Short mmCIF file of C-alpha atoms in Angstrom, two decimals:
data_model
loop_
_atom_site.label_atom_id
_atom_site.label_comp_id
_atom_site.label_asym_id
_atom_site.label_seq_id
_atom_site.Cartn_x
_atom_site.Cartn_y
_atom_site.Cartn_z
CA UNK A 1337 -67.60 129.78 -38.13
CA UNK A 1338 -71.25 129.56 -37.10
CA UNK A 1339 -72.07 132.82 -35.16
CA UNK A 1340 -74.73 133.46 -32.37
CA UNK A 1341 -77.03 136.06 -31.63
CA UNK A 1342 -79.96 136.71 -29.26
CA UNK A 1343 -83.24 137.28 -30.20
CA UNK A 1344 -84.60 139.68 -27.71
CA UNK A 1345 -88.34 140.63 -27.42
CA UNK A 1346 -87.33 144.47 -28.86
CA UNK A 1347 -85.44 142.41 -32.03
CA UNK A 1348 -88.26 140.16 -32.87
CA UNK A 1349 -90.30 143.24 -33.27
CA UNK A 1350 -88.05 145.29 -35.08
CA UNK A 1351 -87.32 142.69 -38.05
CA UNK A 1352 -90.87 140.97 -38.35
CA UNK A 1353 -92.24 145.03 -39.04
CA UNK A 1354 -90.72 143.76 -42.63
CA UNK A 1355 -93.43 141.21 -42.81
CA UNK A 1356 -96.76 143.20 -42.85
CA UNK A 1357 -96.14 145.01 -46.26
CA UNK A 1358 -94.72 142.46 -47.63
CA UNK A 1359 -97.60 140.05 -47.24
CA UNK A 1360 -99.77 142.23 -48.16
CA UNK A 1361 -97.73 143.07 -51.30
CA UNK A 1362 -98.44 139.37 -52.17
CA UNK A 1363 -102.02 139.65 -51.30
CA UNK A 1364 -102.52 142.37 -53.78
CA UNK A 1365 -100.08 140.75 -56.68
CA UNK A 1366 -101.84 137.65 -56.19
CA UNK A 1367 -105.81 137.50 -55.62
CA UNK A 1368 -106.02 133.90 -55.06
CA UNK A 1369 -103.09 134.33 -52.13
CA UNK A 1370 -104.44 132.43 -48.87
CA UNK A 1371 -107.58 130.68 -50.47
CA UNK A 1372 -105.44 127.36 -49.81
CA UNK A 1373 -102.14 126.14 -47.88
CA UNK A 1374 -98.80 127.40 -47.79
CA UNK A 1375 -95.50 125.46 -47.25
CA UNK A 1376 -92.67 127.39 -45.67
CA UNK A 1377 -89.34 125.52 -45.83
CA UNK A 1378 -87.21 126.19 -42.42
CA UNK A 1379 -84.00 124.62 -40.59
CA UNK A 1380 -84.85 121.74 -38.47
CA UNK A 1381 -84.61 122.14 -34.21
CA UNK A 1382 -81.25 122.08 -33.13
CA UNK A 1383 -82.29 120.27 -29.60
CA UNK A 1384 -79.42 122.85 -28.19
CA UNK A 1385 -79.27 124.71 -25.74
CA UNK A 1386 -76.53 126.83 -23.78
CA UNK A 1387 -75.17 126.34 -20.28
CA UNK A 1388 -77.87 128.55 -19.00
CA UNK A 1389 -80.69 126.58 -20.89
CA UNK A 1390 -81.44 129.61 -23.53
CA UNK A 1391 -82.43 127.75 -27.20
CA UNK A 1392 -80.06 127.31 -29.76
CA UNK A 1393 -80.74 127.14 -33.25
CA UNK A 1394 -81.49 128.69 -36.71
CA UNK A 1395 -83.82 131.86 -36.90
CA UNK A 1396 -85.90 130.38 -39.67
CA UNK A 1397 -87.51 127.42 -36.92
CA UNK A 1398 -87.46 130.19 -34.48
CA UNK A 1399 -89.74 132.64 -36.55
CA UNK A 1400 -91.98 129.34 -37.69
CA UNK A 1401 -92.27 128.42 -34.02
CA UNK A 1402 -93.33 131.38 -33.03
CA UNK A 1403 -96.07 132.15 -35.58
CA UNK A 1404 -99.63 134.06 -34.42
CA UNK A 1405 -101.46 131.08 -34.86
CA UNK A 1406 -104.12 133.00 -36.93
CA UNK A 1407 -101.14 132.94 -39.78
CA UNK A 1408 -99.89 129.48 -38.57
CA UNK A 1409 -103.11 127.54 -39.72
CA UNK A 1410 -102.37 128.58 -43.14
CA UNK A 1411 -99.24 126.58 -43.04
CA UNK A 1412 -99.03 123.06 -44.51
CA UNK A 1413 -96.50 121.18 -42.54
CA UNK A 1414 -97.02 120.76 -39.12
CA UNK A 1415 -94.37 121.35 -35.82
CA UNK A 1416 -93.56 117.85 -35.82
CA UNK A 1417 -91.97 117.45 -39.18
CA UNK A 1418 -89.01 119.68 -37.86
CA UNK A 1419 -87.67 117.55 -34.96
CA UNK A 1420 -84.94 116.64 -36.95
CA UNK A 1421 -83.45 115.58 -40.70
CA UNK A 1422 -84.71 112.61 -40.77
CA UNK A 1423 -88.01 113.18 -39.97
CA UNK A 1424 -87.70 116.37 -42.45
CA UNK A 1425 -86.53 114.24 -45.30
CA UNK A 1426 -89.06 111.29 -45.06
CA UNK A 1427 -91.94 112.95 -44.05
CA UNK A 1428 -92.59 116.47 -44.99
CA UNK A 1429 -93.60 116.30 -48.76
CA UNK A 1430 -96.08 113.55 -47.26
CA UNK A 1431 -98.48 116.75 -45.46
CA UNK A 1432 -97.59 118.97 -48.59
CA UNK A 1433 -99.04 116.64 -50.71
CA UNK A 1434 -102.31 116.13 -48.65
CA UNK A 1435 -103.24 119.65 -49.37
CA UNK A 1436 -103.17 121.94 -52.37
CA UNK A 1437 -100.78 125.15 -52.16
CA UNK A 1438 -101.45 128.62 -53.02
CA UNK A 1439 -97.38 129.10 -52.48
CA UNK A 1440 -93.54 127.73 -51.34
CA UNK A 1441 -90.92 130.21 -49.07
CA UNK A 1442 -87.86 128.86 -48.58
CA UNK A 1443 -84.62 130.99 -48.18
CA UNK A 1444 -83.01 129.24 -51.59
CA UNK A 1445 -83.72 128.30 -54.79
CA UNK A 1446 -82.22 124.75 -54.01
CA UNK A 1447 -84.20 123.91 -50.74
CA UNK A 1448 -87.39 124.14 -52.93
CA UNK A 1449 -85.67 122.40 -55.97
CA UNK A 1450 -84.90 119.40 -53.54
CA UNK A 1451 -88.12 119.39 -51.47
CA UNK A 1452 -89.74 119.19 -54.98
CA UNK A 1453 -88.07 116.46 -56.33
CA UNK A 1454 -88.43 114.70 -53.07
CA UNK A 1455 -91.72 114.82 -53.16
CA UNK A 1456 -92.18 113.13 -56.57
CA UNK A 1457 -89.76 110.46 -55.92
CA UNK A 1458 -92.03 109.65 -53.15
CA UNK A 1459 -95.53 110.09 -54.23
CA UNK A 1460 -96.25 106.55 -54.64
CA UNK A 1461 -94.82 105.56 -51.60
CA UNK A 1462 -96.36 108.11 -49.69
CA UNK A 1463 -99.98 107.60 -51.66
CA UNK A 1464 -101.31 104.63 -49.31
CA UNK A 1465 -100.90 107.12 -46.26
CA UNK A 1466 -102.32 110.01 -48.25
CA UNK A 1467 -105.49 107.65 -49.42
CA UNK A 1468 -106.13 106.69 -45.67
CA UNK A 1469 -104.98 102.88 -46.10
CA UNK A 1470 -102.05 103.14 -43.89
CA UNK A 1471 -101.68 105.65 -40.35
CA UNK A 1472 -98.56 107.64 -39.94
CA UNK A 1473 -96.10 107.10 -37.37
CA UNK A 1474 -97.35 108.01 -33.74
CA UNK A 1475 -95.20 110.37 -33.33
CA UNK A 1476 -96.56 112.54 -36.43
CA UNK A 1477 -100.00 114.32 -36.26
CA UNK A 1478 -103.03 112.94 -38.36
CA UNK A 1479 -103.07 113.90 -42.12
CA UNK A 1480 -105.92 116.37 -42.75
CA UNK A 1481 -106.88 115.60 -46.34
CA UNK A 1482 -110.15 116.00 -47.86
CA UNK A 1483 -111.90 113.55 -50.17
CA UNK A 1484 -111.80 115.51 -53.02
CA UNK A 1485 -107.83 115.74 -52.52
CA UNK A 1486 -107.82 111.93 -52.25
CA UNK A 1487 -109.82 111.59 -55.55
CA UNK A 1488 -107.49 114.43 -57.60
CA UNK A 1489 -103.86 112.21 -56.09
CA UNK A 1490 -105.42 108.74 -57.14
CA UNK A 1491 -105.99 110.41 -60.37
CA UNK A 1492 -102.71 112.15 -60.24
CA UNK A 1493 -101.34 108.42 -60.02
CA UNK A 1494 -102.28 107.01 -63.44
CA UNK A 1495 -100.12 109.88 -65.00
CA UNK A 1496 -96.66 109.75 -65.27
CA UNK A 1497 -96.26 113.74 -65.31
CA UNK A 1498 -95.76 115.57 -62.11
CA UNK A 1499 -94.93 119.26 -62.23
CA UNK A 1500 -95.73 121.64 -59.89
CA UNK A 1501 -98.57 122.62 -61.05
CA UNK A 1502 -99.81 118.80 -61.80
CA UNK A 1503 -99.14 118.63 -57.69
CA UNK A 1504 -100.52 121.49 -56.64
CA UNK A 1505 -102.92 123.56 -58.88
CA UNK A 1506 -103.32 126.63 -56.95
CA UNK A 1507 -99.66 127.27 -56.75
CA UNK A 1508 -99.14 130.89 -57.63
CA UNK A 1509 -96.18 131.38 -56.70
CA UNK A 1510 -92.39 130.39 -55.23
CA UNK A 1511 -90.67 132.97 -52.86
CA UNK A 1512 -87.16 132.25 -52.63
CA UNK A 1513 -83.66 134.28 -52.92
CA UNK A 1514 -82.94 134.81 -56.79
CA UNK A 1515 -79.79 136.99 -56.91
CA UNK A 1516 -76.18 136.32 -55.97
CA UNK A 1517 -74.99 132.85 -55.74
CA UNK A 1518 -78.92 132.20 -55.99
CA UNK A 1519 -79.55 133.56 -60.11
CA UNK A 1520 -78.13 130.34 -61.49
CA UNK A 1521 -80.54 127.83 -59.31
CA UNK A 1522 -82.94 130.44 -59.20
CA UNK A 1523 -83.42 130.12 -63.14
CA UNK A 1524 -82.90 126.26 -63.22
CA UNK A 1525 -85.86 126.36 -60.62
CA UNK A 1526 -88.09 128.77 -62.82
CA UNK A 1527 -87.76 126.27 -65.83
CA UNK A 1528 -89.40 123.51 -63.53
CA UNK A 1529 -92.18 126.29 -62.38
CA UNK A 1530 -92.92 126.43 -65.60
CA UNK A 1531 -95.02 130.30 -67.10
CA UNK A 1532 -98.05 129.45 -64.76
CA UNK A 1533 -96.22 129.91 -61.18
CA UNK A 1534 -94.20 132.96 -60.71
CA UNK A 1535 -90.85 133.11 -59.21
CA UNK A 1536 -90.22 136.23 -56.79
CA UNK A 1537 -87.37 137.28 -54.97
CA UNK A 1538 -87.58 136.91 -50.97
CA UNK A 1539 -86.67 139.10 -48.60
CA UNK A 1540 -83.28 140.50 -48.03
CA UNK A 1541 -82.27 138.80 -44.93
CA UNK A 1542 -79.84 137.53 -42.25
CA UNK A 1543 -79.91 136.39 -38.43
CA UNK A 1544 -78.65 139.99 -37.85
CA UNK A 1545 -81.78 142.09 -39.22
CA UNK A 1546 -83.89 141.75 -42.03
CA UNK A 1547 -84.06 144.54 -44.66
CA UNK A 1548 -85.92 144.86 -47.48
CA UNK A 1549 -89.53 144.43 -49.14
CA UNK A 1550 -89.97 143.07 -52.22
CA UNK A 1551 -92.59 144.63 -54.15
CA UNK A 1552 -92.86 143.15 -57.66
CA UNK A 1553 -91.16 140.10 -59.99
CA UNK A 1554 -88.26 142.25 -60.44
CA UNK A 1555 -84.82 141.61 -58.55
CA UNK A 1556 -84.52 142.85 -54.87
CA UNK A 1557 -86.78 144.67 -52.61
CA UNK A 1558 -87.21 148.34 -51.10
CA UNK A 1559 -85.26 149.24 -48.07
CA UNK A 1560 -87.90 149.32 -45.03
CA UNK A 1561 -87.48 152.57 -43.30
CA UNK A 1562 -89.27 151.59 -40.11
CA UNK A 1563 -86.67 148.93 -39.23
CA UNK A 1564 -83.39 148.57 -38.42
CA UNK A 1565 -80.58 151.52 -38.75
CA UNK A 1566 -78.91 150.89 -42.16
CA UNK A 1567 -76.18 152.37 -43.24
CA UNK A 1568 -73.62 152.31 -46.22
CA UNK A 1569 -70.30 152.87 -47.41
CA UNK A 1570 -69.68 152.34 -50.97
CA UNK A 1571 -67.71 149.71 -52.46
CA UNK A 1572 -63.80 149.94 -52.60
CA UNK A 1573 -63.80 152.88 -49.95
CA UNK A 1574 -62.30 152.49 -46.59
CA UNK A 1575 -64.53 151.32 -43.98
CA UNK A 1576 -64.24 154.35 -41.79
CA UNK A 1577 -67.24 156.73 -40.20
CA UNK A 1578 -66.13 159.61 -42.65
CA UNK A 1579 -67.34 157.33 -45.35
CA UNK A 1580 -70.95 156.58 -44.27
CA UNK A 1581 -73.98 157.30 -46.14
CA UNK A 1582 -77.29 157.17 -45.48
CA UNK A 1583 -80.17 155.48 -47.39
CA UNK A 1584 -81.11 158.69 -49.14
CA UNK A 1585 -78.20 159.08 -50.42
CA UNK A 1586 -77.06 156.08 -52.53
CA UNK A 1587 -76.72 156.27 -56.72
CA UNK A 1588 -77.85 154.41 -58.66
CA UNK A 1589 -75.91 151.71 -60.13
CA UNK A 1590 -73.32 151.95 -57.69
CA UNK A 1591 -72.52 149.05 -55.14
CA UNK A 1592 -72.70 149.55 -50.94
CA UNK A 1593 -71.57 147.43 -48.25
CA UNK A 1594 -74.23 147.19 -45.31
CA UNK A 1595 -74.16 148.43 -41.87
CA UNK A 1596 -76.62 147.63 -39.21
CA UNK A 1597 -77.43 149.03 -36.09
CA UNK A 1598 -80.53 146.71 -34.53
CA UNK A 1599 -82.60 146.54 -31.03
CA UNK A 1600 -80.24 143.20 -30.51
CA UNK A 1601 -77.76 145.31 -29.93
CA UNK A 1602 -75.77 145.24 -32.96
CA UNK A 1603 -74.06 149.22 -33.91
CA UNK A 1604 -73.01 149.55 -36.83
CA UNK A 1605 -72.17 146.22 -38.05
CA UNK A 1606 -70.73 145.21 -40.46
CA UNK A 1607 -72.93 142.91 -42.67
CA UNK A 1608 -70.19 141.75 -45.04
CA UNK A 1609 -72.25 141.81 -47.88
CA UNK A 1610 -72.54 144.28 -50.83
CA UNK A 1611 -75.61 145.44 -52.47
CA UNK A 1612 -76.09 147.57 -55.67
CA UNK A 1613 -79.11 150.24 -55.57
CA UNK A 1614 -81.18 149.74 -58.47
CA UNK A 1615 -83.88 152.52 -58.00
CA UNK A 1616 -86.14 154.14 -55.19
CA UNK A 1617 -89.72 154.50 -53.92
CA UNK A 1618 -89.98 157.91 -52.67
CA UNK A 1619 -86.48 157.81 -50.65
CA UNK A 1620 -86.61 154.11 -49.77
CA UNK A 1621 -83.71 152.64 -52.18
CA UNK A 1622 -84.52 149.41 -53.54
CA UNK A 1623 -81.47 146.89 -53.06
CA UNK A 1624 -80.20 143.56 -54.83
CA UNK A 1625 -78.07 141.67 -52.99
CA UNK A 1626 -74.79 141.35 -55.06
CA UNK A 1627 -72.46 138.90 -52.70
CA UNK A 1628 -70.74 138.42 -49.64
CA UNK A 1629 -67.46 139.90 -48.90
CA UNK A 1630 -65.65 137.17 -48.89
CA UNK A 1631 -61.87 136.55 -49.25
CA UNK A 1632 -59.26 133.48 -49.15
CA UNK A 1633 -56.06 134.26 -48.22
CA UNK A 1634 -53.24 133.12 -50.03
CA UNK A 1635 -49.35 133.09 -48.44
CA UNK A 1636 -48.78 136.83 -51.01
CA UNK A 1637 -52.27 137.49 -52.26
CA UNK A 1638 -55.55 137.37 -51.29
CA UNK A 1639 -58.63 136.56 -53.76
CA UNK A 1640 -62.01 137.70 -53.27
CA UNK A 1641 -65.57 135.82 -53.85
CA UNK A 1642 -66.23 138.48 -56.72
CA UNK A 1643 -63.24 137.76 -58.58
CA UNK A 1644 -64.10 133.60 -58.43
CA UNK A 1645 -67.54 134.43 -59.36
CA UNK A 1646 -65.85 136.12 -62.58
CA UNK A 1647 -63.89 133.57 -63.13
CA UNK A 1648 -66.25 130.69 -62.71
CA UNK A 1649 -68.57 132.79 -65.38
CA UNK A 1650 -66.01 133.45 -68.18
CA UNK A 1651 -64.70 129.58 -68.40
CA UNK A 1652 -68.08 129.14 -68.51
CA UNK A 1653 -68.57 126.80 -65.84
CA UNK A 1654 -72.11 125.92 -63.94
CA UNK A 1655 -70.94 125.75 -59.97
CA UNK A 1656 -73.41 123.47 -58.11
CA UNK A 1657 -74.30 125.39 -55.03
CA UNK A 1658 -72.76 123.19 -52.14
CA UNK A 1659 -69.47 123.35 -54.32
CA UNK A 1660 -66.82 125.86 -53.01
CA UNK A 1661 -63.11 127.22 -53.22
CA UNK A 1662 -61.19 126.72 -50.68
CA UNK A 1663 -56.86 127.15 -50.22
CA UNK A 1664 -54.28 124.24 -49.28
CA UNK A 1665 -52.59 124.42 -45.49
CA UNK A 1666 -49.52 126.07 -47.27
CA UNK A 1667 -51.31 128.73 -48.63
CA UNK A 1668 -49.95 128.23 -51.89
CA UNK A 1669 -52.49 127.09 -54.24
CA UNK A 1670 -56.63 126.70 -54.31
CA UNK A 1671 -58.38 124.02 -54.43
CA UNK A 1672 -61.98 123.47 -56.30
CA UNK A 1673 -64.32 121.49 -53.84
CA UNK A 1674 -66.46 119.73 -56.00
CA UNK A 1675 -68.82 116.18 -55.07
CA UNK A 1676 -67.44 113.03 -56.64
CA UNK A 1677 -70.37 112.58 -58.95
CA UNK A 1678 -68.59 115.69 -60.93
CA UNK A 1679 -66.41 115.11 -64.18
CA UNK A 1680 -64.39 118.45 -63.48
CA UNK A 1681 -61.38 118.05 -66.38
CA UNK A 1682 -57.97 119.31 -65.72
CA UNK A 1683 -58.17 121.42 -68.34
CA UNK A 1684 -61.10 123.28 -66.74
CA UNK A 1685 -59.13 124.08 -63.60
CA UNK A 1686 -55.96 125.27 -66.01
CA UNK A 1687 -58.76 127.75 -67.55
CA UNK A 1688 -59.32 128.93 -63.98
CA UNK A 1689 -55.92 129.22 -62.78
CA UNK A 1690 -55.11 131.37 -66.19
CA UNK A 1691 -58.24 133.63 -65.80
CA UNK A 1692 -57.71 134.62 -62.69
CA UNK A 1693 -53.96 135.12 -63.27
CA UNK A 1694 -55.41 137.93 -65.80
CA UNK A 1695 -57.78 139.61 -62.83
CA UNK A 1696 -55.66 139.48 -59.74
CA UNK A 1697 -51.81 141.06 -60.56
CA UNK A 1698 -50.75 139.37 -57.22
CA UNK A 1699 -51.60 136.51 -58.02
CA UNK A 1700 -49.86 136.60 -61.69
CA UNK A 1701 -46.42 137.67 -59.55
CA UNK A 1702 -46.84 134.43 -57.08
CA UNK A 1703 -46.85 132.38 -60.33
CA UNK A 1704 -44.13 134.20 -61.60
CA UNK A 1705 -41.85 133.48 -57.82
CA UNK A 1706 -43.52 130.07 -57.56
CA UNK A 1707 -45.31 131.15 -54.71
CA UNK A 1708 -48.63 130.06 -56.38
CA UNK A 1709 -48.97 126.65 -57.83
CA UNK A 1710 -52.03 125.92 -60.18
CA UNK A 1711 -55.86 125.33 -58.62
CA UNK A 1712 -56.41 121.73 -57.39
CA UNK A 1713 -59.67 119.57 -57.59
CA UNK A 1714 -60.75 117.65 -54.36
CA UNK A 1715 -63.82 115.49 -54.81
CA UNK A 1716 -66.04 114.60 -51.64
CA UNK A 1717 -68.64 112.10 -51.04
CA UNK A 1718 -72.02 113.57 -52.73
CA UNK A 1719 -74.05 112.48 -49.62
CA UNK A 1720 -71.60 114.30 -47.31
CA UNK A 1721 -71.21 117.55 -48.57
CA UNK A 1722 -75.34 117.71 -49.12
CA UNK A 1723 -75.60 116.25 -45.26
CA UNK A 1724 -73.51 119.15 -44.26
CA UNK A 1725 -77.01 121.07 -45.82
CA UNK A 1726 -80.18 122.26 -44.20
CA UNK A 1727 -83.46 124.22 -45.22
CA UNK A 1728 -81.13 127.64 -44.21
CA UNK A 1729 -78.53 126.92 -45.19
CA UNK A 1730 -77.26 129.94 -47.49
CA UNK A 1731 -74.84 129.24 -50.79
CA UNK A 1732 -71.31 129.91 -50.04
CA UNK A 1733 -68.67 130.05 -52.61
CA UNK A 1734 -65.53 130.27 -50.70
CA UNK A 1735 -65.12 127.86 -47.57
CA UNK A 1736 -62.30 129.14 -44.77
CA UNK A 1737 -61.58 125.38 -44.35
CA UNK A 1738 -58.16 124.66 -45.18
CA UNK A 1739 -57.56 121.39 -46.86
CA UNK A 1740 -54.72 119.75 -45.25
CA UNK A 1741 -54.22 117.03 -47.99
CA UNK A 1742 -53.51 119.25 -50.84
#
């Protein structure tokens, strides 16, 4: 269920505080940082509104649209490109490639995977446009590409190699989520960067407050103390006030849900995701984002997104990230959501069902009263489970959908 929250003047200011020491964090880890363009990968405009004609839509196109324009000239792709999908898909790579990049944010490690391989699919067809020998629809701004840029991209042309770096060779670095659901496209995505463009892990988000500053290449970022209200109750422990704990207090090691209390008008809310604390700087913890707390539902059991994730790891099988579990409209059986370019064997999903018989003792008794029959595959058209995508759209690996034909 999509949720909605407003994005008062008091909110705006509160989470964007996290943005000043992180970009300069970047401007010190990387000299080079904001000689040349950056591309920032956000959801397209919703063209919503509500009855009372307030904007709807994603908070990533909100924060782009509302850029200082002294940071907003930086950027590579201009307003237009985000009217819709279409105009996303087709077009964007087109004003990425008419510049050179100093760095790529995106809030996952697939977003800039796909906008990558987009954009090498359609170099040649976008390199009459990008050498001036054909204009750009009217409703798209004029490409702003020096000659020198036009000389490198006809070079670029005769080779049949196109990394990153071959595309762009100021990249420094990606910016992108790279725990969680994210580590496995995450490292997938630093094998294509290649040892010359460092991968670094973005900033602890969500539409309800943003949280952390990352600091370094390592995993996670430091708690900001000058945001939001964030508090914590450690993992497994009743969610009750008794059980709070402030940021000061956390051990390391040990896992925390999150609790926010935010301008917006959000107390104490309850985040839904856990974190582990993996360190401080002076009492500012620094957090990695572990995974949601997630849970489907079963007629006598229920089964939580950590115990998939365990199970998906020790069969040994590589879930593509818009791939999901969901449970059958009986409630008495999952079912593996999967594309229909996927050879998923039967014996796979017998793996599953027997591994997770081992973590969850419920679940082993509903197999013993035939309440719980063995996991099910259900393939999907490819191009509708990626339509179902967009540049924010955050990996999930259990869907509350029930799947009535199973």
């Amino acid at each position: 269920m999509r949720k909605f929250f407003p994005i008062t003047k008091s909110y705006r200011k509160q989470f964007q505080r996290i943005m000043a020491p992180f970009i300069y964090s970047m401007t010190q880890r990387f000299p080079g940082f904001f000689k040349e363009k950056l591309v920032y990968l956000v959801a397209v405009n919703s063209c919503k509104t509500t009855p009372a004609g307030i904007p709807l839509g994603w908070v990533s196109n909100f924060n782009h649209n509302n850029l200082p324009a002294v940071v907003k000239r930086f950027y590579a792709l201009p307003d237009e490109v985000f009217a819709n999908t279409e105009i996303y898909e087709q077009w964007a790579p087109l004003y990425a490639l008419a510049v050179d990049l100093n760095a790529i944010f995106s809030v996952t490690p697939m977003v800039i995977d796909a906008f990558y391989r987009r954009s090498v699919e359609q170099f040649l067809y976008f390199l009459p446009y990008l050498l001036e020998e054909e204009d750009v629809p009217e409703f798209l701004p004029p490409l702003q590409i020096t000659r020198k840029r036009q000389h490198y991209l006809r070079e670029l042309a005769t080779n049949s190699r196109r990394s990153f770096k071959d595309l762009w060779p100021s990249l420094l670095f990606v910016c992108c989520w790279t725990s969680g659901l994210c580590e496995y496209p995450a490292h997938l995505l630093r094998q294509l960067l290649g040892s010359e463009i460092a991968l670094i892990d973005g900033t602890y988000s969500a539409t309800e407050g943003w949280i952390t500053v990352p600091l370094d290449d390592g995993l996670g970022g430091y708690l900001h103390p000058g945001g939001h209200i964030v508090e914590f109750i450690e993992e497994g422990k009743e969610i009750r006030k008794e059980n709070i704990v402030q940021s000061w207090e956390l051990e390391l090691g040990k896992r925390y849900e999150i609790f926010l209390t935010t301008a917006m008008g959000l107390v104490r809310y309850q985040l839904k995701d856990v974190v582990q604390c993996a360190g401080y700087l002076n009492k500012s913890p620094r957090l990695i984002f572990c995974y949601k707390v997630e849970q489907l539902k079963l007629e006598n059991c229920s089964i939580s997104s950590q115990e998939l994730q365990q199970v998906v790891q020790d069969v040994g099988f590589a879930m593509e990230p818009h791939w999901y579990f969901a449970r059958n409209s009986l409630g008495s059986r999952l079912v593996l959501v999967t594309d229909d370019t996927a050879d998923i064997p039967n014996s796979l999903l017998i793996q599953m069902h027997e591994r997770l018989r081992q973590l969850n003792q419920p679940y082993a008794y509903g197999i013993v009263t035939k309440e719980v029959l063995p996991i099910v595959l259900l393939q999907l058209p490819k191009e509708q489970m990626l339509g179902e995508r967009h540049a924010q759209t955050k990996p999930k690996f259990i869907s509350q959908q029930v799947i009535t034909s199973m």
